[in-house]
PDB file of C-alpha atoms in Angstrom:
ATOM      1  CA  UNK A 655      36.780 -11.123  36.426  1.00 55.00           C
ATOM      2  CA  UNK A 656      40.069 -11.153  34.676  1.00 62.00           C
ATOM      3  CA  UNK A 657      42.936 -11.836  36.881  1.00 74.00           C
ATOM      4  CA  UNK A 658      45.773  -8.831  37.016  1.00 91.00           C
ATOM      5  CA  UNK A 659      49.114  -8.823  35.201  1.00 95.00           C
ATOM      6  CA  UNK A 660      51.790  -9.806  37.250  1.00 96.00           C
ATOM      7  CA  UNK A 661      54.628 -10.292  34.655  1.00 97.00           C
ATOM      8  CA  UNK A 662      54.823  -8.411  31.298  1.00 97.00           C
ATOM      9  CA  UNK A 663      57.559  -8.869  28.276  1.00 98.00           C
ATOM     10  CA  UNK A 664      57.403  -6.374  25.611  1.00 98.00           C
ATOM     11  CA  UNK A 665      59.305  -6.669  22.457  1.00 98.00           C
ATOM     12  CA  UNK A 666      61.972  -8.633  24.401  1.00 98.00           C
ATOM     13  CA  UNK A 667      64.734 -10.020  22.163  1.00 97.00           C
ATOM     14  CA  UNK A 668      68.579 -12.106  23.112  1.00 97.00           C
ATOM     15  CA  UNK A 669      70.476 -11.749  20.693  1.00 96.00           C
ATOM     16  CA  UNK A 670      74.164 -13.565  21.518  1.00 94.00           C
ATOM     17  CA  UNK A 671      76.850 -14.168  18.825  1.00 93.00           C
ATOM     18  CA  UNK A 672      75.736 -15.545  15.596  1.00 91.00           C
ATOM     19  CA  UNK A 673      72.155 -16.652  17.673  1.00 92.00           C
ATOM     20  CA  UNK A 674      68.545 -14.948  18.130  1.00 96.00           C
ATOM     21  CA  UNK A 675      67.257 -16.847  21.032  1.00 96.00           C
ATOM     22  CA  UNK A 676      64.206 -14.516  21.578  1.00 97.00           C
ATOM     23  CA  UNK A 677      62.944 -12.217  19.090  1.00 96.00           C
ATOM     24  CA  UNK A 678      60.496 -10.007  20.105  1.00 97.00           C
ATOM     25  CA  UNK A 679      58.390 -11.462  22.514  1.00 98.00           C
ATOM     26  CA  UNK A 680      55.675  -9.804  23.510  1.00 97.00           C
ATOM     27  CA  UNK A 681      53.264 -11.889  26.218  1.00 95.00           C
ATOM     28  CA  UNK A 682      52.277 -11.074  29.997  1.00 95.00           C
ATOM     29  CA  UNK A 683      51.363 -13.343  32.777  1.00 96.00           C
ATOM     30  CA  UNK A 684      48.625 -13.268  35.100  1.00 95.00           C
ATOM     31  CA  UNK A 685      48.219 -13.428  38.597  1.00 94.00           C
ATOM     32  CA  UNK A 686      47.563 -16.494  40.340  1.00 94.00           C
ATOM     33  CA  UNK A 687      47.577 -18.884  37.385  1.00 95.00           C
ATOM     34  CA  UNK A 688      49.703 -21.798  36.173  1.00 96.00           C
ATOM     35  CA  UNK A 689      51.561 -20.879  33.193  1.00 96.00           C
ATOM     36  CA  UNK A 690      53.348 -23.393  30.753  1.00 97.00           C
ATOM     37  CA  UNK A 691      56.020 -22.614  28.538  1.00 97.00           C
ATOM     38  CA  UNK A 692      56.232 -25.172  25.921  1.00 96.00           C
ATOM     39  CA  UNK A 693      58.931 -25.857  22.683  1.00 94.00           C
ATOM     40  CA  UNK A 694      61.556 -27.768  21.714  1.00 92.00           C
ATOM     41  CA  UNK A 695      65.276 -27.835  22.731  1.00 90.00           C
ATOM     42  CA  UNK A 696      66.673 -24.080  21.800  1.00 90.00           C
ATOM     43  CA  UNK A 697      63.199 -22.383  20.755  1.00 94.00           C
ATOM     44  CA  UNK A 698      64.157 -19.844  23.786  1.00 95.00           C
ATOM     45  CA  UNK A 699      62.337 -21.194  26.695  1.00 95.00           C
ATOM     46  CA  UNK A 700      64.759 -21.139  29.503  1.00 94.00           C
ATOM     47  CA  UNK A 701      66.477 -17.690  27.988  1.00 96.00           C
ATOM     48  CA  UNK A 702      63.624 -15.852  28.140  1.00 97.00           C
ATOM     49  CA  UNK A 703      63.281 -17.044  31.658  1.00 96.00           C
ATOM     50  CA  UNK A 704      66.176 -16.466  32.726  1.00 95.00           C
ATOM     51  CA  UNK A 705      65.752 -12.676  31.656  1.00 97.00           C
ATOM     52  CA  UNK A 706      63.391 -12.396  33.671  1.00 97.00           C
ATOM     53  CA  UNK A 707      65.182 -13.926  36.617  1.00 96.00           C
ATOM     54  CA  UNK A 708      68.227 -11.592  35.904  1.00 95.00           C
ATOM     55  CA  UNK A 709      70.618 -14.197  34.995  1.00 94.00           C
ATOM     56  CA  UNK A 710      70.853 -12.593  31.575  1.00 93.00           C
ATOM     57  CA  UNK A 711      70.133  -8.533  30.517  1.00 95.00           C
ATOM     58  CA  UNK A 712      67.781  -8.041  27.982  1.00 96.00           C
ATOM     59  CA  UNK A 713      68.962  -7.306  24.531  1.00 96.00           C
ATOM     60  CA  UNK A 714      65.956  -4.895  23.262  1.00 97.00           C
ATOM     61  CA  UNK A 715      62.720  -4.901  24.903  1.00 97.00           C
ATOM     62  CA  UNK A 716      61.523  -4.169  28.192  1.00 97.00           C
ATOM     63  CA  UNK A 717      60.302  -6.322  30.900  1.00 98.00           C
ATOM     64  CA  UNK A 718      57.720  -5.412  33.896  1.00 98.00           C
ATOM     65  CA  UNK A 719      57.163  -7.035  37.060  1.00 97.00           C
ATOM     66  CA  UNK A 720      54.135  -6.422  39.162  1.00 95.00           C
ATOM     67  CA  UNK A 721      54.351  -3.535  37.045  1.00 95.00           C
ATOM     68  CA  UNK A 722      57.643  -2.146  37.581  1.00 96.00           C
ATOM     69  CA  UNK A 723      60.045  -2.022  34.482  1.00 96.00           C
ATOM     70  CA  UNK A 724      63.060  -3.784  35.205  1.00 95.00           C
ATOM     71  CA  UNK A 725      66.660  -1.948  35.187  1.00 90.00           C
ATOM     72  CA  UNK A 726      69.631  -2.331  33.340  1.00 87.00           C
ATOM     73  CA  UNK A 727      71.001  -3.755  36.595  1.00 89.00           C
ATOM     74  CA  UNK A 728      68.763  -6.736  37.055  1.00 94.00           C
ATOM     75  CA  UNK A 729      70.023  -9.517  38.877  1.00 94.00           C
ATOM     76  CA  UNK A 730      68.792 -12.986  40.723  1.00 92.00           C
ATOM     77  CA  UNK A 731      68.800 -10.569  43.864  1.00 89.00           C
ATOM     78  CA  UNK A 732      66.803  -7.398  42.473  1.00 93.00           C
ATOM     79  CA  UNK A 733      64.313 -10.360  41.178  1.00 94.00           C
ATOM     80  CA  UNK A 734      63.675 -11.927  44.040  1.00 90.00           C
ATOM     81  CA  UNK A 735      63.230  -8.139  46.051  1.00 90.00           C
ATOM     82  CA  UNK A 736      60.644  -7.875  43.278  1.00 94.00           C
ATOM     83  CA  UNK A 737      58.921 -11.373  44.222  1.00 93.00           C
ATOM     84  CA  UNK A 738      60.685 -13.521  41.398  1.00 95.00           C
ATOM     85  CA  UNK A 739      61.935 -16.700  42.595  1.00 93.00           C
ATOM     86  CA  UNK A 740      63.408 -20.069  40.299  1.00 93.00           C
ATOM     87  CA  UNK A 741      63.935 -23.326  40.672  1.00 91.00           C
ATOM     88  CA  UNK A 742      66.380 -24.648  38.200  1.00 86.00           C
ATOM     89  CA  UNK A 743      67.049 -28.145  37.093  1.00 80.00           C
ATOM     90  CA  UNK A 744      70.515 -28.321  39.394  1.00 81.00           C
ATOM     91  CA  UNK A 745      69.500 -26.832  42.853  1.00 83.00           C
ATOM     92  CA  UNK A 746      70.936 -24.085  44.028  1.00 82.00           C
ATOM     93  CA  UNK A 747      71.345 -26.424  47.693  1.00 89.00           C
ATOM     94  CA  UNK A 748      74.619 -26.280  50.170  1.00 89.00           C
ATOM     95  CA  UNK A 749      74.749 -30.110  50.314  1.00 91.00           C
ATOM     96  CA  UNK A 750      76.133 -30.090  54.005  1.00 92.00           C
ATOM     97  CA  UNK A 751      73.621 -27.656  55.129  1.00 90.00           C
ATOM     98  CA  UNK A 752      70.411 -28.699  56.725  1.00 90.00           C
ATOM     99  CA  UNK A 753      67.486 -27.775  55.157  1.00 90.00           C
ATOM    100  CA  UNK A 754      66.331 -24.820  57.925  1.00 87.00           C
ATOM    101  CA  UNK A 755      70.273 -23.828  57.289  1.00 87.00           C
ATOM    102  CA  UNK A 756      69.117 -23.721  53.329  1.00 87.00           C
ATOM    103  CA  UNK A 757      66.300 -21.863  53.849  1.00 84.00           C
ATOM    104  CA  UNK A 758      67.798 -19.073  55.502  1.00 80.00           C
ATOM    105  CA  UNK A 759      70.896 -18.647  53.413  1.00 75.00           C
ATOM    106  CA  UNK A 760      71.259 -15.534  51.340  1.00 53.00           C
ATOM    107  CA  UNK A 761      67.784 -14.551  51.865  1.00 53.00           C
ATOM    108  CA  UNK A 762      67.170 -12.608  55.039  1.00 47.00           C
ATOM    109  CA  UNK A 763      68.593  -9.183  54.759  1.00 45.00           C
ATOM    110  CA  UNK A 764      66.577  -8.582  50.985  1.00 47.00           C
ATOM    111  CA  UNK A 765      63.280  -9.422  52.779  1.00 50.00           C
ATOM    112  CA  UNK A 766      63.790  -7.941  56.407  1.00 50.00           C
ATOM    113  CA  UNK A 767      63.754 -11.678  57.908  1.00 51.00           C
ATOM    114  CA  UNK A 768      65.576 -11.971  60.742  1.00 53.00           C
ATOM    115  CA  UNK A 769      68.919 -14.716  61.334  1.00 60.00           C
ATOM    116  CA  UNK A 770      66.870 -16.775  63.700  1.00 71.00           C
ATOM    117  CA  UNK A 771      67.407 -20.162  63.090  1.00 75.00           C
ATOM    118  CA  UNK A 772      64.599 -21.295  65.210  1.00 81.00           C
ATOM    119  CA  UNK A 773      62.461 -19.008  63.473  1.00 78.00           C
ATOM    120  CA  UNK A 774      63.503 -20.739  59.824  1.00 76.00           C
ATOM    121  CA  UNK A 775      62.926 -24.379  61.651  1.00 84.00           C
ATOM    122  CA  UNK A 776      59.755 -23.047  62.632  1.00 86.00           C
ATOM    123  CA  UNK A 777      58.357 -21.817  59.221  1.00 80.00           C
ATOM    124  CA  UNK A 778      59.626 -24.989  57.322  1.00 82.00           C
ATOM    125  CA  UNK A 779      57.537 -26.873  59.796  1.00 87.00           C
ATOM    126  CA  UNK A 780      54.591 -24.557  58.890  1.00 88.00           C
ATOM    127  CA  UNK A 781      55.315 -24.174  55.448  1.00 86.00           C
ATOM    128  CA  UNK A 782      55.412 -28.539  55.277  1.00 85.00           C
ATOM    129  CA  UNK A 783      52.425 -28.786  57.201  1.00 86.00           C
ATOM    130  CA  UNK A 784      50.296 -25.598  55.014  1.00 86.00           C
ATOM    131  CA  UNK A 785      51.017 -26.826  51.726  1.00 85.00           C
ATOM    132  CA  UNK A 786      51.969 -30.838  51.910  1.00 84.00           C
ATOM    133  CA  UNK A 787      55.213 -30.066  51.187  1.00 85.00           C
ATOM    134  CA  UNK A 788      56.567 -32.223  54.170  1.00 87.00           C
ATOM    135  CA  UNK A 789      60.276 -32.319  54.993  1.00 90.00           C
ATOM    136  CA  UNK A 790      62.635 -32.423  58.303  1.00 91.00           C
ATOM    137  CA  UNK A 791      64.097 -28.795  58.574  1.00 90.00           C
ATOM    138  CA  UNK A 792      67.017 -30.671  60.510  1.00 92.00           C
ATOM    139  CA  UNK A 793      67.486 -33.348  57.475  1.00 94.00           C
ATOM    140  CA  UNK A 794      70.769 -32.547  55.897  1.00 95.00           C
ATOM    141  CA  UNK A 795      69.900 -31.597  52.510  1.00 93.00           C
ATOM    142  CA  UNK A 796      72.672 -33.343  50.262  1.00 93.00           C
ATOM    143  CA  UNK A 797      70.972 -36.624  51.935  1.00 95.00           C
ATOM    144  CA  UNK A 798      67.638 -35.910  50.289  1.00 93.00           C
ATOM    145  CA  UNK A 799      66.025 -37.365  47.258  1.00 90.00           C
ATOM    146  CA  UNK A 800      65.698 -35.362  44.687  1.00 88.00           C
ATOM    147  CA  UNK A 801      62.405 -34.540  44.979  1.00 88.00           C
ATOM    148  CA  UNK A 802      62.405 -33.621  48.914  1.00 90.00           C
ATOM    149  CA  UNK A 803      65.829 -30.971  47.624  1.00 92.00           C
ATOM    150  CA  UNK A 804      63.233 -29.679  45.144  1.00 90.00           C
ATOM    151  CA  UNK A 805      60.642 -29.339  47.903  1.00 89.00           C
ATOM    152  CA  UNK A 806      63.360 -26.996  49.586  1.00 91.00           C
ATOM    153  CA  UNK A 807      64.048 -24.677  46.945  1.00 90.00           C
ATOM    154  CA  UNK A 808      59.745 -24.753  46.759  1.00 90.00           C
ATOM    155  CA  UNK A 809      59.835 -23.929  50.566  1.00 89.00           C
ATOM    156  CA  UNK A 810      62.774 -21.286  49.962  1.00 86.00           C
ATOM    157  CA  UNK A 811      60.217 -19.286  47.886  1.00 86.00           C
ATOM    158  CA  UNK A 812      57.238 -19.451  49.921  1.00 86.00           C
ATOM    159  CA  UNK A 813      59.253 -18.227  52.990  1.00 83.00           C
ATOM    160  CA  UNK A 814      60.356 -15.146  51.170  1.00 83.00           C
ATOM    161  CA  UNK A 815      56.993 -14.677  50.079  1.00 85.00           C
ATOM    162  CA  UNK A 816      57.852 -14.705  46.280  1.00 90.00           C
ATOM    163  CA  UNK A 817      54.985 -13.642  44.030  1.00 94.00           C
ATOM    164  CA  UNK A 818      56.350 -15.627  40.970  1.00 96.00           C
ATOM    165  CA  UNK A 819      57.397 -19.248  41.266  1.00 96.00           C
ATOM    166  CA  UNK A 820      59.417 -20.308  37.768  1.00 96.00           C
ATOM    167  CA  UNK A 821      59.982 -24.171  37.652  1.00 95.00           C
ATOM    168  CA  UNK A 822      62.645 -25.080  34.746  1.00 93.00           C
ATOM    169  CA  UNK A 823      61.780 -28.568  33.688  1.00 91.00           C
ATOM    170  CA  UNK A 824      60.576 -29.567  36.944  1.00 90.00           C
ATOM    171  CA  UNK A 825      59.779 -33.466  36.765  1.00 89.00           C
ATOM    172  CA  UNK A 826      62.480 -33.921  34.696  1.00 84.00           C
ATOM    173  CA  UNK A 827      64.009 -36.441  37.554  1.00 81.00           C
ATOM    174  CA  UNK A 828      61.361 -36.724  39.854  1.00 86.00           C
ATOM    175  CA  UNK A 829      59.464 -40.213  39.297  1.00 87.00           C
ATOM    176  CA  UNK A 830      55.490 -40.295  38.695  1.00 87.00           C
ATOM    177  CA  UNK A 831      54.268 -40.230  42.340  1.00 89.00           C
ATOM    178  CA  UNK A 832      56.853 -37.176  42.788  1.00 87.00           C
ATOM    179  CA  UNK A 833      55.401 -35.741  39.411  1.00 89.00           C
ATOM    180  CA  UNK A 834      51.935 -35.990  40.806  1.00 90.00           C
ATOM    181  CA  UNK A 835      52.841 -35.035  44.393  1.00 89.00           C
ATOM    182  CA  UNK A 836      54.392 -31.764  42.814  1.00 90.00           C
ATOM    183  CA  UNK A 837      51.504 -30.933  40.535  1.00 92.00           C
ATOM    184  CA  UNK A 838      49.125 -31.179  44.178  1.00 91.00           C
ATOM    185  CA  UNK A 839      51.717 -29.055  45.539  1.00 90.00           C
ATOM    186  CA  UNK A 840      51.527 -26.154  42.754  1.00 92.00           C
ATOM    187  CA  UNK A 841      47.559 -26.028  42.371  1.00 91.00           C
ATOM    188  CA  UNK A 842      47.782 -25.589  46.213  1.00 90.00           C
ATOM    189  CA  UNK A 843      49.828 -22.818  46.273  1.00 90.00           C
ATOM    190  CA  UNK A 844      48.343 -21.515  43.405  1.00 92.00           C
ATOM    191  CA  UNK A 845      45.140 -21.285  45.139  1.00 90.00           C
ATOM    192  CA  UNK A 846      46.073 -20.784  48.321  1.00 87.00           C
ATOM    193  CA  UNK A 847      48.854 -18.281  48.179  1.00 85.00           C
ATOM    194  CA  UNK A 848      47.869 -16.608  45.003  1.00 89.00           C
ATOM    195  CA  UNK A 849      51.524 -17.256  43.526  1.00 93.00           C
ATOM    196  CA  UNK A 850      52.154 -17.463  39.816  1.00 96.00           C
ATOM    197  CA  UNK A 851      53.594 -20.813  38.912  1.00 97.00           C
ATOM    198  CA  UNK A 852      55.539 -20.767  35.575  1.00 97.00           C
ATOM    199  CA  UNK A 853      56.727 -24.118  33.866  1.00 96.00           C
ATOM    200  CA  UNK A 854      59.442 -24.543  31.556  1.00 96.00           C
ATOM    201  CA  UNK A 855      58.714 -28.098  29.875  1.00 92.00           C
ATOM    202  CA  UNK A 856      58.910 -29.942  27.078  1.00 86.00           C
ATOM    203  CA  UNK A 857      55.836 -32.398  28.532  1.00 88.00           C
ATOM    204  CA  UNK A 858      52.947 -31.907  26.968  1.00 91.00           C
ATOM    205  CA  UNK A 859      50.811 -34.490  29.072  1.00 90.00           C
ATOM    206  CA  UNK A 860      52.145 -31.844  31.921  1.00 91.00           C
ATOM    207  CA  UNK A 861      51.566 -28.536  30.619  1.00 94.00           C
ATOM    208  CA  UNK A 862      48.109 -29.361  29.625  1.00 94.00           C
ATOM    209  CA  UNK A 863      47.814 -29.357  33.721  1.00 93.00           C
ATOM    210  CA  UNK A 864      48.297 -25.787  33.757  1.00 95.00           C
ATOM    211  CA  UNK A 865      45.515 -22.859  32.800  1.00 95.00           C
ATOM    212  CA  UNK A 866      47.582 -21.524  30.435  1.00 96.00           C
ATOM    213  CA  UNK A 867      50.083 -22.559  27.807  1.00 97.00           C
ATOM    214  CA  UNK A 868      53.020 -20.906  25.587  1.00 98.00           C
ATOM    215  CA  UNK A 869      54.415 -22.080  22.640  1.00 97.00           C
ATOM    216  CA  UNK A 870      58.006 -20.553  21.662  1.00 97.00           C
ATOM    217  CA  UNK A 871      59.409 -21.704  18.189  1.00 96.00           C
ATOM    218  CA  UNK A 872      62.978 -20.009  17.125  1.00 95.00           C
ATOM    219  CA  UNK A 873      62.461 -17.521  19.915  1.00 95.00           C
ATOM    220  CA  UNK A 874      59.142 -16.460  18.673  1.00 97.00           C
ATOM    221  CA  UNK A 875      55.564 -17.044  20.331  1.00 97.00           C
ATOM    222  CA  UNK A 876      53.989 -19.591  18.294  1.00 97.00           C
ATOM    223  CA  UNK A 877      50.686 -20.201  19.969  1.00 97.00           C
ATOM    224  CA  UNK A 878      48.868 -18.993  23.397  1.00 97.00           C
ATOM    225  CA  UNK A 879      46.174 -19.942  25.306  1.00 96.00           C
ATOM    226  CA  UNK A 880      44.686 -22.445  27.206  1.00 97.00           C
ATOM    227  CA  UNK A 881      45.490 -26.052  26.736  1.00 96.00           C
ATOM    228  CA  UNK A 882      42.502 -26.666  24.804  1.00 96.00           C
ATOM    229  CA  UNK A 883      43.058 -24.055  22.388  1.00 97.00           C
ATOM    230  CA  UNK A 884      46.580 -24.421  22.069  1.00 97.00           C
ATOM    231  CA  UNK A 885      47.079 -28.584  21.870  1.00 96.00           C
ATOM    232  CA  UNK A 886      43.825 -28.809  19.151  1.00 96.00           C
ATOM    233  CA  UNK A 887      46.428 -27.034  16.923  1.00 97.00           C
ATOM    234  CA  UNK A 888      47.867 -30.107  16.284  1.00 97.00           C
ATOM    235  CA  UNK A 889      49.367 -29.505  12.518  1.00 96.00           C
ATOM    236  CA  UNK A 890      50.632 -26.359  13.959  1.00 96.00           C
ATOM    237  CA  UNK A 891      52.812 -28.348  17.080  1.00 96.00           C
ATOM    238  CA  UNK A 892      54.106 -30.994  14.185  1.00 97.00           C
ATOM    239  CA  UNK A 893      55.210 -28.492  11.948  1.00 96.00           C
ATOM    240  CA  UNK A 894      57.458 -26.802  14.543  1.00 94.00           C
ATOM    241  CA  UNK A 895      58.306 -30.253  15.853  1.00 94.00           C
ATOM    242  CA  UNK A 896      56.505 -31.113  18.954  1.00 95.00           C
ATOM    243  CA  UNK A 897      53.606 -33.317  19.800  1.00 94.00           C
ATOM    244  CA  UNK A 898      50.389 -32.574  21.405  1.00 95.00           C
ATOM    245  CA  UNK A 899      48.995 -34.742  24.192  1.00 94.00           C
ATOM    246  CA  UNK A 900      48.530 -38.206  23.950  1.00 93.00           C
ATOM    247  CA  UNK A 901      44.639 -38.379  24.316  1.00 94.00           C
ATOM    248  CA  UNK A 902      44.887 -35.388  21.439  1.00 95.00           C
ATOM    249  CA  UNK A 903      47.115 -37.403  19.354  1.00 95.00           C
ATOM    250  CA  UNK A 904      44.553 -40.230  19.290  1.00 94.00           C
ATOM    251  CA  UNK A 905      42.103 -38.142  18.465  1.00 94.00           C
ATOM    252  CA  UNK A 906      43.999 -36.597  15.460  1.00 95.00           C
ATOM    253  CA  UNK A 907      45.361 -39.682  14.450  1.00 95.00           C
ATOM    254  CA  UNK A 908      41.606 -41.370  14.139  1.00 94.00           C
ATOM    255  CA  UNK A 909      40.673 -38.540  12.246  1.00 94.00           C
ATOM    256  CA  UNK A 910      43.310 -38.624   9.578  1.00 94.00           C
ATOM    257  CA  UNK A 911      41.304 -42.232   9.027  1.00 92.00           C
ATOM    258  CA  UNK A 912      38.013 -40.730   8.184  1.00 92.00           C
ATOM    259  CA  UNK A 913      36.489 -40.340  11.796  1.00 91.00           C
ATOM    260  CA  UNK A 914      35.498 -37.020  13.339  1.00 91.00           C
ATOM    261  CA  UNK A 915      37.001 -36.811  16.980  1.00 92.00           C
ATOM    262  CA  UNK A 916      37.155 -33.724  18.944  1.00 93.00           C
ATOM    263  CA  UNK A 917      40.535 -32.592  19.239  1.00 94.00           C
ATOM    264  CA  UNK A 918      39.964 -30.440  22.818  1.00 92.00           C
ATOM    265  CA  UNK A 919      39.941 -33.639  25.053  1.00 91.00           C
ATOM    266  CA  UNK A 920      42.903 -33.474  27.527  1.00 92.00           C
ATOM    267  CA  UNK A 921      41.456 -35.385  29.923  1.00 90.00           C
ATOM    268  CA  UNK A 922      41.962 -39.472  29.181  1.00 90.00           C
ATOM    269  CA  UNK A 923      38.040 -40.035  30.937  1.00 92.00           C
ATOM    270  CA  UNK A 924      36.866 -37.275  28.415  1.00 91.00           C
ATOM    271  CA  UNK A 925      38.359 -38.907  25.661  1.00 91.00           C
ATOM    272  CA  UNK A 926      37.774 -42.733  26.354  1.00 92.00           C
ATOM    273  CA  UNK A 927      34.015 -40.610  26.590  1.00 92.00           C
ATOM    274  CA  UNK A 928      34.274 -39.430  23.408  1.00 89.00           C
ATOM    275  CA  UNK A 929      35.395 -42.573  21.482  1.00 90.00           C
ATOM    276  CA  UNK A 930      32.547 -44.497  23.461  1.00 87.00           C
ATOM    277  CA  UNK A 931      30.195 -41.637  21.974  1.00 88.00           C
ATOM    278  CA  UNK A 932      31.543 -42.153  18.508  1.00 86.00           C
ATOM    279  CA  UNK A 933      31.343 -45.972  18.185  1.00 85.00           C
ATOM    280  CA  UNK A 934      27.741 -46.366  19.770  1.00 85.00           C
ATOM    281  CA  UNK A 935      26.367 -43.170  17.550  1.00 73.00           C
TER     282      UNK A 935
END
């Protein structure tokens, strides 16, 4: 059964001075799946994001959520009433603040939560322990690493009960163990909470870890689909200037020498499988 449409653009275009940055994007996202949004630096990723976080109005186009159409007066706030939440690269922390002081600032009155600080020091603690995302509601937050701040802003949306979760280049400091840790932490919630996760990356290796994937080049969709389809369009990625995974690159690469390699094998164990296949055949 196909999952329901919890995010829709239609036609959307940003146009600023002298720059297109979308140009009409039509797509929609599903409920309850991880979505990757893939391209390089400029192709229109983060804009179109932050559209529909209300950071930015919409030039032409319209833009539904949970199917509602978005007004003219869209804003972080209205998003978030509507179940939109986003972490962005720089955290949007109060450094001196604890983090049960960061989870209830500026969120309360939109979502009928009450002022209770117990209450918030409460929910982290159930939050942590429900979804591995473990951190000390009395730590102050500017004292954090940079992953635990990120598990905040994570914690911020799951108390508010957000519906979509957008992550804008996520692992971009985190180290590997954080990068895994956080990938645990998304399927989780994913499955568990039936949010919509979407990535903003330039990581291919990472975005083939989500169900579906996005490809924007010059503000226009270039591919969509799941990882498989998407990454065995390999001439497709180089031409607009990106790379396909690295098991997927092998593959390619042994083919441009006269071999015959699958190109759908994201997995390193299915393609160490496949090359074993190919030199014993």
């Amino acid at each position: 059964m196909e999952k329901k449409e919890i995010v829709r653009f239609s036609h959307v275009t940003k146009q600023y001075p002298g720059t297109l940055a979308n140009d009409d994007v039509s797509l929609s996202v599903r409920r309850g799946e991880v979505f990757a949004l893939v391209g390089e630096n400029g192709a229109g990723k983060s804009t179109l994001m932050n559209l529909l976080y209300g950071m930015q109005p919409v030039t032409m186009g319209e833009i539904f959520i949970d199917g509602e159409k978005i007004g003219p007066q869209h804003c972080p706030e209205k998003a978030m009433e509507m179940g939109v939440s986003m972490v962005h690269q720089h955290f949007k922390l109060v450094p001196s603040f604890t983090v049960a002081q960061n989870i209830l600032l500026g969120h309360e009155p939109r979502k009928g939560l009450s002022y209770d600080f117990q209450a918030a020091r409460d929910a982290v603690r159930k939050l942590s322990e429900t979804y591995g995302l473990y951190v000390n509601p009395d730590d102050v937050t500017g004292e954090l690493s940079v992953g635990l701040q990120q598990r905040v802003e994570i914690l911020k949306a799951l108390r508010t009960g957000a519906k979509v979760l957008i992550l804008d280049e996520p692992t971009a400091v985190l180290t590997p163990q954080e990068t895994d840790e956080l990938f645990r932490v998304i399927r989780r919630i994913v499955e568990e909470q039936g949010m919509t996760v979407i990535l903003i990356t330039h990581h291919m290796d990472e975005a083939a870890k989500a169900q579906r994937v996005v490809v924007l080049d010059k503000g226009k969709v270039a591919a969509d689909g799941t990882p498989k389809e998407v990454f065995s369009q390999v001439e497709l990625l180089h031409d607009i200037g990106l790379a396909a995974p690295e098991t997927v690159e092998l593959c390619w690469e042994l083919n441009q020498e006269g071999f015959d390699l699958p190109l759908d094998k994201l997995d390193p164990k299915e393609c160490a499988q496949a090359l074993y296949d190919m030199v014993m055949a």
